[in-house]
Amino acid sequence: PVAFLWLPFRAMRETWQISANPAAWRTQPVAPLLRWWWGFYIAAHFAGWITSRMAFASDNVADLRLLAVAEVAAAPIDVALH
């Protein structure tokens, strides 16, 4: 259940390394850009989890306004990934 925390990074890292040098891909360094992507990936996942929990707990207009603010605040993380 927690494999989503590292398997996408591993897949992207190996894809990056194989693309750089198929013959010796295991020795290829990992670019900092990939680590930034991974940080945004994790942040987007947790931001989505938080906002979905907020949505299910909303039962008045004030809660929905707070949810809207949280969604707008989380949107740049998703944009950075795509």
PDB file of N, CA and C in Angstrom:
ATOM      1  N   PRO A   1       0.793  -1.218   0.000  1.00  0.00           N
ATOM      2  CA  PRO A   1       0.000   0.000   0.000  1.00  0.00           C
ATOM      3  C   PRO A   1       0.834   1.280   0.000  1.00  0.00           C
ATOM      4  N   VAL A   2       2.070   1.202   0.423  1.00  0.00           N
ATOM      5  CA  VAL A   2       2.904   2.404   0.428  1.00  0.00           C
ATOM      6  C   VAL A   2       3.904   2.414  -0.723  1.00  0.00           C
ATOM      7  N   ALA A   3       3.773   1.494  -1.641  1.00  0.00           N
ATOM      8  CA  ALA A   3       4.699   1.426  -2.772  1.00  0.00           C
ATOM      9  C   ALA A   3       4.633   2.685  -3.634  1.00  0.00           C
ATOM     10  N   PHE A   4       3.497   3.394  -3.603  1.00  0.00           N
ATOM     11  CA  PHE A   4       3.386   4.622  -4.386  1.00  0.00           C
ATOM     12  C   PHE A   4       4.398   5.669  -3.938  1.00  0.00           C
ATOM     13  N   LEU A   5       4.983   5.488  -2.765  1.00  0.00           N
ATOM     14  CA  LEU A   5       5.954   6.454  -2.263  1.00  0.00           C
ATOM     15  C   LEU A   5       7.312   6.347  -2.949  1.00  0.00           C
ATOM     16  N   TRP A   6       7.679   5.162  -3.454  1.00  0.00           N
ATOM     17  CA  TRP A   6       8.987   5.057  -4.079  1.00  0.00           C
ATOM     18  C   TRP A   6       9.001   4.411  -5.460  1.00  0.00           C
ATOM     19  N   LEU A   7       8.023   3.600  -5.804  1.00  0.00           N
ATOM     20  CA  LEU A   7       8.071   2.931  -7.104  1.00  0.00           C
ATOM     21  C   LEU A   7       8.001   3.882  -8.304  1.00  0.00           C
ATOM     22  N   PRO A   8       7.179   4.928  -8.290  1.00  0.00           N
ATOM     23  CA  PRO A   8       7.213   5.850  -9.431  1.00  0.00           C
ATOM     24  C   PRO A   8       8.577   6.535  -9.584  1.00  0.00           C
ATOM     25  N   PHE A   9       9.200   6.896  -8.462  1.00  0.00           N
ATOM     26  CA  PHE A   9      10.534   7.506  -8.549  1.00  0.00           C
ATOM     27  C   PHE A   9      11.533   6.508  -9.125  1.00  0.00           C
ATOM     28  N   ARG A  10      11.467   5.286  -8.667  1.00  0.00           N
ATOM     29  CA  ARG A  10      12.383   4.255  -9.167  1.00  0.00           C
ATOM     30  C   ARG A  10      12.206   4.057 -10.668  1.00  0.00           C
ATOM     31  N   ALA A  11      10.966   3.993 -11.115  1.00  0.00           N
ATOM     32  CA  ALA A  11      10.701   3.812 -12.547  1.00  0.00           C
ATOM     33  C   ALA A  11      11.226   4.992 -13.356  1.00  0.00           C
ATOM     34  N   MET A  12      10.978   6.193 -12.878  1.00  0.00           N
ATOM     35  CA  MET A  12      11.452   7.382 -13.598  1.00  0.00           C
ATOM     36  C   MET A  12      12.979   7.472 -13.566  1.00  0.00           C
ATOM     37  N   ARG A  13      13.577   7.127 -12.425  1.00  0.00           N
ATOM     38  CA  ARG A  13      15.036   7.157 -12.315  1.00  0.00           C
ATOM     39  C   ARG A  13      15.669   6.191 -13.309  1.00  0.00           C
ATOM     40  N   GLU A  14      15.152   4.965 -13.359  1.00  0.00           N
ATOM     41  CA  GLU A  14      15.722   3.983 -14.284  1.00  0.00           C
ATOM     42  C   GLU A  14      15.484   4.370 -15.737  1.00  0.00           C
ATOM     43  N   THR A  15      14.329   4.940 -16.030  1.00  0.00           N
ATOM     44  CA  THR A  15      14.059   5.417 -17.389  1.00  0.00           C
ATOM     45  C   THR A  15      15.041   6.507 -17.768  1.00  0.00           C
ATOM     46  N   TRP A  16      15.287   7.427 -16.840  1.00  0.00           N
ATOM     47  CA  TRP A  16      16.233   8.528 -17.062  1.00  0.00           C
ATOM     48  C   TRP A  16      17.626   7.965 -17.323  1.00  0.00           C
ATOM     49  N   GLN A  17      18.049   7.034 -16.484  1.00  0.00           N
ATOM     50  CA  GLN A  17      19.393   6.474 -16.610  1.00  0.00           C
ATOM     51  C   GLN A  17      19.558   5.678 -17.911  1.00  0.00           C
ATOM     52  N   ILE A  18      18.579   4.874 -18.262  1.00  0.00           N
ATOM     53  CA  ILE A  18      18.664   4.084 -19.494  1.00  0.00           C
ATOM     54  C   ILE A  18      18.655   4.986 -20.718  1.00  0.00           C
ATOM     55  N   SER A  19      17.905   6.069 -20.662  1.00  0.00           N
ATOM     56  CA  SER A  19      17.873   7.012 -21.779  1.00  0.00           C
ATOM     57  C   SER A  19      19.224   7.688 -21.969  1.00  0.00           C
ATOM     58  N   ALA A  20      19.933   7.922 -20.880  1.00  0.00           N
ATOM     59  CA  ALA A  20      21.224   8.600 -20.967  1.00  0.00           C
ATOM     60  C   ALA A  20      22.317   7.690 -21.519  1.00  0.00           C
ATOM     61  N   ASN A  21      22.333   6.439 -21.065  1.00  0.00           N
ATOM     62  CA  ASN A  21      23.389   5.527 -21.497  1.00  0.00           C
ATOM     63  C   ASN A  21      22.896   4.087 -21.335  1.00  0.00           C
ATOM     64  N   PRO A  22      22.320   3.514 -22.374  1.00  0.00           N
ATOM     65  CA  PRO A  22      21.776   2.158 -22.266  1.00  0.00           C
ATOM     66  C   PRO A  22      22.805   1.092 -21.902  1.00  0.00           C
ATOM     67  N   ALA A  23      24.048   1.279 -22.297  1.00  0.00           N
ATOM     68  CA  ALA A  23      25.070   0.262 -22.043  1.00  0.00           C
ATOM     69  C   ALA A  23      25.489   0.210 -20.571  1.00  0.00           C
ATOM     70  N   ALA A  24      25.521   1.350 -19.913  1.00  0.00           N
ATOM     71  CA  ALA A  24      25.961   1.410 -18.507  1.00  0.00           C
ATOM     72  C   ALA A  24      24.990   2.265 -17.700  1.00  0.00           C
ATOM     73  N   TRP A  25      23.734   1.927 -17.773  1.00  0.00           N
ATOM     74  CA  TRP A  25      22.710   2.794 -17.175  1.00  0.00           C
ATOM     75  C   TRP A  25      22.765   2.833 -15.659  1.00  0.00           C
ATOM     76  N   ARG A  26      23.229   1.793 -15.024  1.00  0.00           N
ATOM     77  CA  ARG A  26      23.267   1.774 -13.554  1.00  0.00           C
ATOM     78  C   ARG A  26      24.275   2.761 -12.975  1.00  0.00           C
ATOM     79  N   THR A  27      25.247   3.166 -13.771  1.00  0.00           N
ATOM     80  CA  THR A  27      26.266   4.100 -13.283  1.00  0.00           C
ATOM     81  C   THR A  27      25.908   5.557 -13.554  1.00  0.00           C
ATOM     82  N   GLN A  28      24.819   5.798 -14.238  1.00  0.00           N
ATOM     83  CA  GLN A  28      24.417   7.160 -14.576  1.00  0.00           C
ATOM     84  C   GLN A  28      23.889   7.890 -13.340  1.00  0.00           C
ATOM     85  N   PRO A  29      24.299   9.134 -13.138  1.00  0.00           N
ATOM     86  CA  PRO A  29      23.777   9.895 -11.998  1.00  0.00           C
ATOM     87  C   PRO A  29      22.322  10.309 -12.242  1.00  0.00           C
ATOM     88  N   VAL A  30      21.644  10.578 -11.165  1.00  0.00           N
ATOM     89  CA  VAL A  30      20.256  11.026 -11.242  1.00  0.00           C
ATOM     90  C   VAL A  30      20.248  12.554 -11.227  1.00  0.00           C
ATOM     91  N   ALA A  31      19.579  13.148 -12.178  1.00  0.00           N
ATOM     92  CA  ALA A  31      19.538  14.604 -12.290  1.00  0.00           C
ATOM     93  C   ALA A  31      18.714  15.221 -11.153  1.00  0.00           C
ATOM     94  N   PRO A  32      19.093  16.401 -10.686  1.00  0.00           N
ATOM     95  CA  PRO A  32      18.309  17.083  -9.649  1.00  0.00           C
ATOM     96  C   PRO A  32      16.867  17.339 -10.077  1.00  0.00           C
ATOM     97  N   LEU A  33      16.637  17.534 -11.370  1.00  0.00           N
ATOM     98  CA  LEU A  33      15.282  17.760 -11.866  1.00  0.00           C
ATOM     99  C   LEU A  33      14.359  16.602 -11.496  1.00  0.00           C
ATOM    100  N   LEU A  34      14.872  15.394 -11.550  1.00  0.00           N
ATOM    101  CA  LEU A  34      14.069  14.225 -11.203  1.00  0.00           C
ATOM    102  C   LEU A  34      13.695  14.241  -9.723  1.00  0.00           C
ATOM    103  N   ARG A  35      14.608  14.676  -8.886  1.00  0.00           N
ATOM    104  CA  ARG A  35      14.300  14.770  -7.450  1.00  0.00           C
ATOM    105  C   ARG A  35      13.259  15.856  -7.182  1.00  0.00           C
ATOM    106  N   TRP A  36      13.312  16.947  -7.907  1.00  0.00           N
ATOM    107  CA  TRP A  36      12.276  17.980  -7.793  1.00  0.00           C
ATOM    108  C   TRP A  36      10.924  17.429  -8.225  1.00  0.00           C
ATOM    109  N   TRP A  37      10.921  16.688  -9.340  1.00  0.00           N
ATOM    110  CA  TRP A  37       9.676  16.078  -9.807  1.00  0.00           C
ATOM    111  C   TRP A  37       9.100  15.181  -8.720  1.00  0.00           C
ATOM    112  N   TRP A  38       9.954  14.408  -8.093  1.00  0.00           N
ATOM    113  CA  TRP A  38       9.496  13.494  -7.061  1.00  0.00           C
ATOM    114  C   TRP A  38       8.880  14.249  -5.879  1.00  0.00           C
ATOM    115  N   GLY A  39       9.509  15.346  -5.480  1.00  0.00           N
ATOM    116  CA  GLY A  39       8.962  16.165  -4.400  1.00  0.00           C
ATOM    117  C   GLY A  39       7.584  16.703  -4.749  1.00  0.00           C
ATOM    118  N   PHE A  40       7.429  17.191  -5.964  1.00  0.00           N
ATOM    119  CA  PHE A  40       6.122  17.685  -6.399  1.00  0.00           C
ATOM    120  C   PHE A  40       5.095  16.557  -6.494  1.00  0.00           C
ATOM    121  N   TYR A  41       5.532  15.379  -6.903  1.00  0.00           N
ATOM    122  CA  TYR A  41       4.643  14.228  -6.998  1.00  0.00           C
ATOM    123  C   TYR A  41       4.074  13.880  -5.620  1.00  0.00           C
ATOM    124  N   ILE A  42       4.930  13.803  -4.631  1.00  0.00           N
ATOM    125  CA  ILE A  42       4.485  13.488  -3.267  1.00  0.00           C
ATOM    126  C   ILE A  42       3.598  14.605  -2.722  1.00  0.00           C
ATOM    127  N   ALA A  43       4.015  15.857  -2.934  1.00  0.00           N
ATOM    128  CA  ALA A  43       3.225  16.998  -2.449  1.00  0.00           C
ATOM    129  C   ALA A  43       1.839  17.014  -3.093  1.00  0.00           C
ATOM    130  N   ALA A  44       1.769  16.744  -4.385  1.00  0.00           N
ATOM    131  CA  ALA A  44       0.470  16.738  -5.070  1.00  0.00           C
ATOM    132  C   ALA A  44      -0.418  15.620  -4.542  1.00  0.00           C
ATOM    133  N   HIS A  45       0.172  14.478  -4.273  1.00  0.00           N
ATOM    134  CA  HIS A  45      -0.623  13.372  -3.733  1.00  0.00           C
ATOM    135  C   HIS A  45      -1.235  13.753  -2.382  1.00  0.00           C
ATOM    136  N   PHE A  46      -0.426  14.282  -1.496  1.00  0.00           N
ATOM    137  CA  PHE A  46      -0.936  14.619  -0.173  1.00  0.00           C
ATOM    138  C   PHE A  46      -1.881  15.820  -0.204  1.00  0.00           C
ATOM    139  N   ALA A  47      -1.633  16.778  -1.087  1.00  0.00           N
ATOM    140  CA  ALA A  47      -2.558  17.903  -1.225  1.00  0.00           C
ATOM    141  C   ALA A  47      -3.916  17.410  -1.708  1.00  0.00           C
ATOM    142  N   GLY A  48      -3.919  16.485  -2.651  1.00  0.00           N
ATOM    143  CA  GLY A  48      -5.179  15.909  -3.121  1.00  0.00           C
ATOM    144  C   GLY A  48      -5.894  15.138  -2.031  1.00  0.00           C
ATOM    145  N   TRP A  49      -5.133  14.418  -1.230  1.00  0.00           N
ATOM    146  CA  TRP A  49      -5.727  13.660  -0.125  1.00  0.00           C
ATOM    147  C   TRP A  49      -6.358  14.602   0.892  1.00  0.00           C
ATOM    148  N   ILE A  50      -5.651  15.674   1.221  1.00  0.00           N
ATOM    149  CA  ILE A  50      -6.169  16.638   2.206  1.00  0.00           C
ATOM    150  C   ILE A  50      -7.427  17.315   1.690  1.00  0.00           C
ATOM    151  N   THR A  51      -7.407  17.764   0.441  1.00  0.00           N
ATOM    152  CA  THR A  51      -8.587  18.467  -0.085  1.00  0.00           C
ATOM    153  C   THR A  51      -9.772  17.528  -0.254  1.00  0.00           C
ATOM    154  N   SER A  52      -9.523  16.268  -0.576  1.00  0.00           N
ATOM    155  CA  SER A  52     -10.665  15.348  -0.676  1.00  0.00           C
ATOM    156  C   SER A  52     -11.270  15.082   0.698  1.00  0.00           C
ATOM    157  N   ARG A  53     -10.445  14.995   1.725  1.00  0.00           N
ATOM    158  CA  ARG A  53     -10.970  14.827   3.081  1.00  0.00           C
ATOM    159  C   ARG A  53     -11.770  16.061   3.502  1.00  0.00           C
ATOM    160  N   MET A  54     -11.267  17.233   3.108  1.00  0.00           N
ATOM    161  CA  MET A  54     -11.990  18.470   3.420  1.00  0.00           C
ATOM    162  C   MET A  54     -13.338  18.487   2.714  1.00  0.00           C
ATOM    163  N   ALA A  55     -13.376  18.008   1.483  1.00  0.00           N
ATOM    164  CA  ALA A  55     -14.624  18.014   0.706  1.00  0.00           C
ATOM    165  C   ALA A  55     -15.674  17.119   1.357  1.00  0.00           C
ATOM    166  N   PHE A  56     -15.258  15.954   1.825  1.00  0.00           N
ATOM    167  CA  PHE A  56     -16.217  15.049   2.458  1.00  0.00           C
ATOM    168  C   PHE A  56     -16.701  15.570   3.811  1.00  0.00           C
ATOM    169  N   ALA A  57     -15.878  16.378   4.467  1.00  0.00           N
ATOM    170  CA  ALA A  57     -16.243  16.898   5.782  1.00  0.00           C
ATOM    171  C   ALA A  57     -17.011  18.220   5.704  1.00  0.00           C
ATOM    172  N   SER A  58     -17.089  18.813   4.523  1.00  0.00           N
ATOM    173  CA  SER A  58     -17.757  20.117   4.374  1.00  0.00           C
ATOM    174  C   SER A  58     -19.260  19.975   4.537  1.00  0.00           C
ATOM    175  N   ASP A  59     -19.795  20.812   5.417  1.00  0.00           N
ATOM    176  CA  ASP A  59     -21.253  20.781   5.583  1.00  0.00           C
ATOM    177  C   ASP A  59     -21.858  22.181   5.671  1.00  0.00           C
ATOM    178  N   ASN A  60     -21.025  23.201   5.379  1.00  0.00           N
ATOM    179  CA  ASN A  60     -21.569  24.556   5.335  1.00  0.00           C
ATOM    180  C   ASN A  60     -20.748  25.396   4.349  1.00  0.00           C
ATOM    181  N   VAL A  61     -21.210  26.598   4.125  1.00  0.00           N
ATOM    182  CA  VAL A  61     -20.580  27.464   3.121  1.00  0.00           C
ATOM    183  C   VAL A  61     -19.165  27.850   3.535  1.00  0.00           C
ATOM    184  N   ALA A  62     -18.924  28.091   4.802  1.00  0.00           N
ATOM    185  CA  ALA A  62     -17.580  28.463   5.256  1.00  0.00           C
ATOM    186  C   ALA A  62     -16.577  27.346   4.969  1.00  0.00           C
ATOM    187  N   ASP A  63     -16.991  26.105   5.195  1.00  0.00           N
ATOM    188  CA  ASP A  63     -16.111  24.976   4.894  1.00  0.00           C
ATOM    189  C   ASP A  63     -15.831  24.870   3.401  1.00  0.00           C
ATOM    190  N   LEU A  64     -16.844  25.123   2.594  1.00  0.00           N
ATOM    191  CA  LEU A  64     -16.659  25.067   1.147  1.00  0.00           C
ATOM    192  C   LEU A  64     -15.746  26.183   0.656  1.00  0.00           C
ATOM    193  N   ARG A  65     -15.815  27.340   1.277  1.00  0.00           N
ATOM    194  CA  ARG A  65     -14.894  28.434   0.918  1.00  0.00           C
ATOM    195  C   ARG A  65     -13.463  28.038   1.256  1.00  0.00           C
ATOM    196  N   LEU A  66     -13.266  27.454   2.420  1.00  0.00           N
ATOM    197  CA  LEU A  66     -11.929  27.006   2.811  1.00  0.00           C
ATOM    198  C   LEU A  66     -11.427  25.927   1.857  1.00  0.00           C
ATOM    199  N   LEU A  67     -12.305  25.041   1.452  1.00  0.00           N
ATOM    200  CA  LEU A  67     -11.946  24.009   0.485  1.00  0.00           C
ATOM    201  C   LEU A  67     -11.515  24.635  -0.839  1.00  0.00           C
ATOM    202  N   ALA A  68     -12.250  25.629  -1.287  1.00  0.00           N
ATOM    203  CA  ALA A  68     -11.902  26.306  -2.542  1.00  0.00           C
ATOM    204  C   ALA A  68     -10.521  26.949  -2.447  1.00  0.00           C
ATOM    205  N   VAL A  69     -10.219  27.567  -1.329  1.00  0.00           N
ATOM    206  CA  VAL A  69      -8.893  28.176  -1.134  1.00  0.00           C
ATOM    207  C   VAL A  69      -7.812  27.093  -1.156  1.00  0.00           C
ATOM    208  N   ALA A  70      -8.075  25.977  -0.489  1.00  0.00           N
ATOM    209  CA  ALA A  70      -7.097  24.884  -0.468  1.00  0.00           C
ATOM    210  C   ALA A  70      -6.878  24.315  -1.866  1.00  0.00           C
ATOM    211  N   GLU A  71      -7.938  24.175  -2.643  1.00  0.00           N
ATOM    212  CA  GLU A  71      -7.812  23.668  -4.013  1.00  0.00           C
ATOM    213  C   GLU A  71      -6.986  24.619  -4.876  1.00  0.00           C
ATOM    214  N   VAL A  72      -7.229  25.914  -4.738  1.00  0.00           N
ATOM    215  CA  VAL A  72      -6.473  26.897  -5.517  1.00  0.00           C
ATOM    216  C   VAL A  72      -5.008  26.894  -5.089  1.00  0.00           C
ATOM    217  N   ALA A  73      -4.758  26.734  -3.798  1.00  0.00           N
ATOM    218  CA  ALA A  73      -3.379  26.688  -3.307  1.00  0.00           C
ATOM    219  C   ALA A  73      -2.654  25.436  -3.786  1.00  0.00           C
ATOM    220  N   ALA A  74      -3.365  24.337  -3.932  1.00  0.00           N
ATOM    221  CA  ALA A  74      -2.748  23.076  -4.363  1.00  0.00           C
ATOM    222  C   ALA A  74      -2.585  22.982  -5.877  1.00  0.00           C
ATOM    223  N   ALA A  75      -3.315  23.771  -6.626  1.00  0.00           N
ATOM    224  CA  ALA A  75      -3.285  23.683  -8.092  1.00  0.00           C
ATOM    225  C   ALA A  75      -1.891  23.873  -8.697  1.00  0.00           C
ATOM    226  N   PRO A  76      -1.075  24.821  -8.223  1.00  0.00           N
ATOM    227  CA  PRO A  76       0.256  24.977  -8.835  1.00  0.00           C
ATOM    228  C   PRO A  76       1.139  23.732  -8.719  1.00  0.00           C
ATOM    229  N   ILE A  77       0.912  22.940  -7.691  1.00  0.00           N
ATOM    230  CA  ILE A  77       1.695  21.700  -7.565  1.00  0.00           C
ATOM    231  C   ILE A  77       1.367  20.769  -8.712  1.00  0.00           C
ATOM    232  N   ASP A  78       0.074  20.620  -9.011  1.00  0.00           N
ATOM    233  CA  ASP A  78      -0.325  19.761 -10.130  1.00  0.00           C
ATOM    234  C   ASP A  78       0.156  20.317 -11.458  1.00  0.00           C
ATOM    235  N   VAL A  79       0.126  21.625 -11.606  1.00  0.00           N
ATOM    236  CA  VAL A  79       0.595  22.240 -12.847  1.00  0.00           C
ATOM    237  C   VAL A  79       2.084  21.967 -13.036  1.00  0.00           C
ATOM    238  N   ALA A  80       2.843  22.017 -11.957  1.00  0.00           N
ATOM    239  CA  ALA A  80       4.282  21.762 -12.062  1.00  0.00           C
ATOM    240  C   ALA A  80       4.572  20.331 -12.527  1.00  0.00           C
ATOM    241  N   LEU A  81       3.692  19.407 -12.211  1.00  0.00           N
ATOM    242  CA  LEU A  81       3.900  18.022 -12.623  1.00  0.00           C
ATOM    243  C   LEU A  81       3.566  17.792 -14.095  1.00  0.00           C
ATOM    244  N   HIS A  82       2.699  18.585 -14.633  1.00  0.00           N
ATOM    245  CA  HIS A  82       2.263  18.366 -15.998  1.00  0.00           C
ATOM    246  C   HIS A  82       2.857  19.405 -16.894  1.00  0.00           C
TER     247      HIS A  82
END
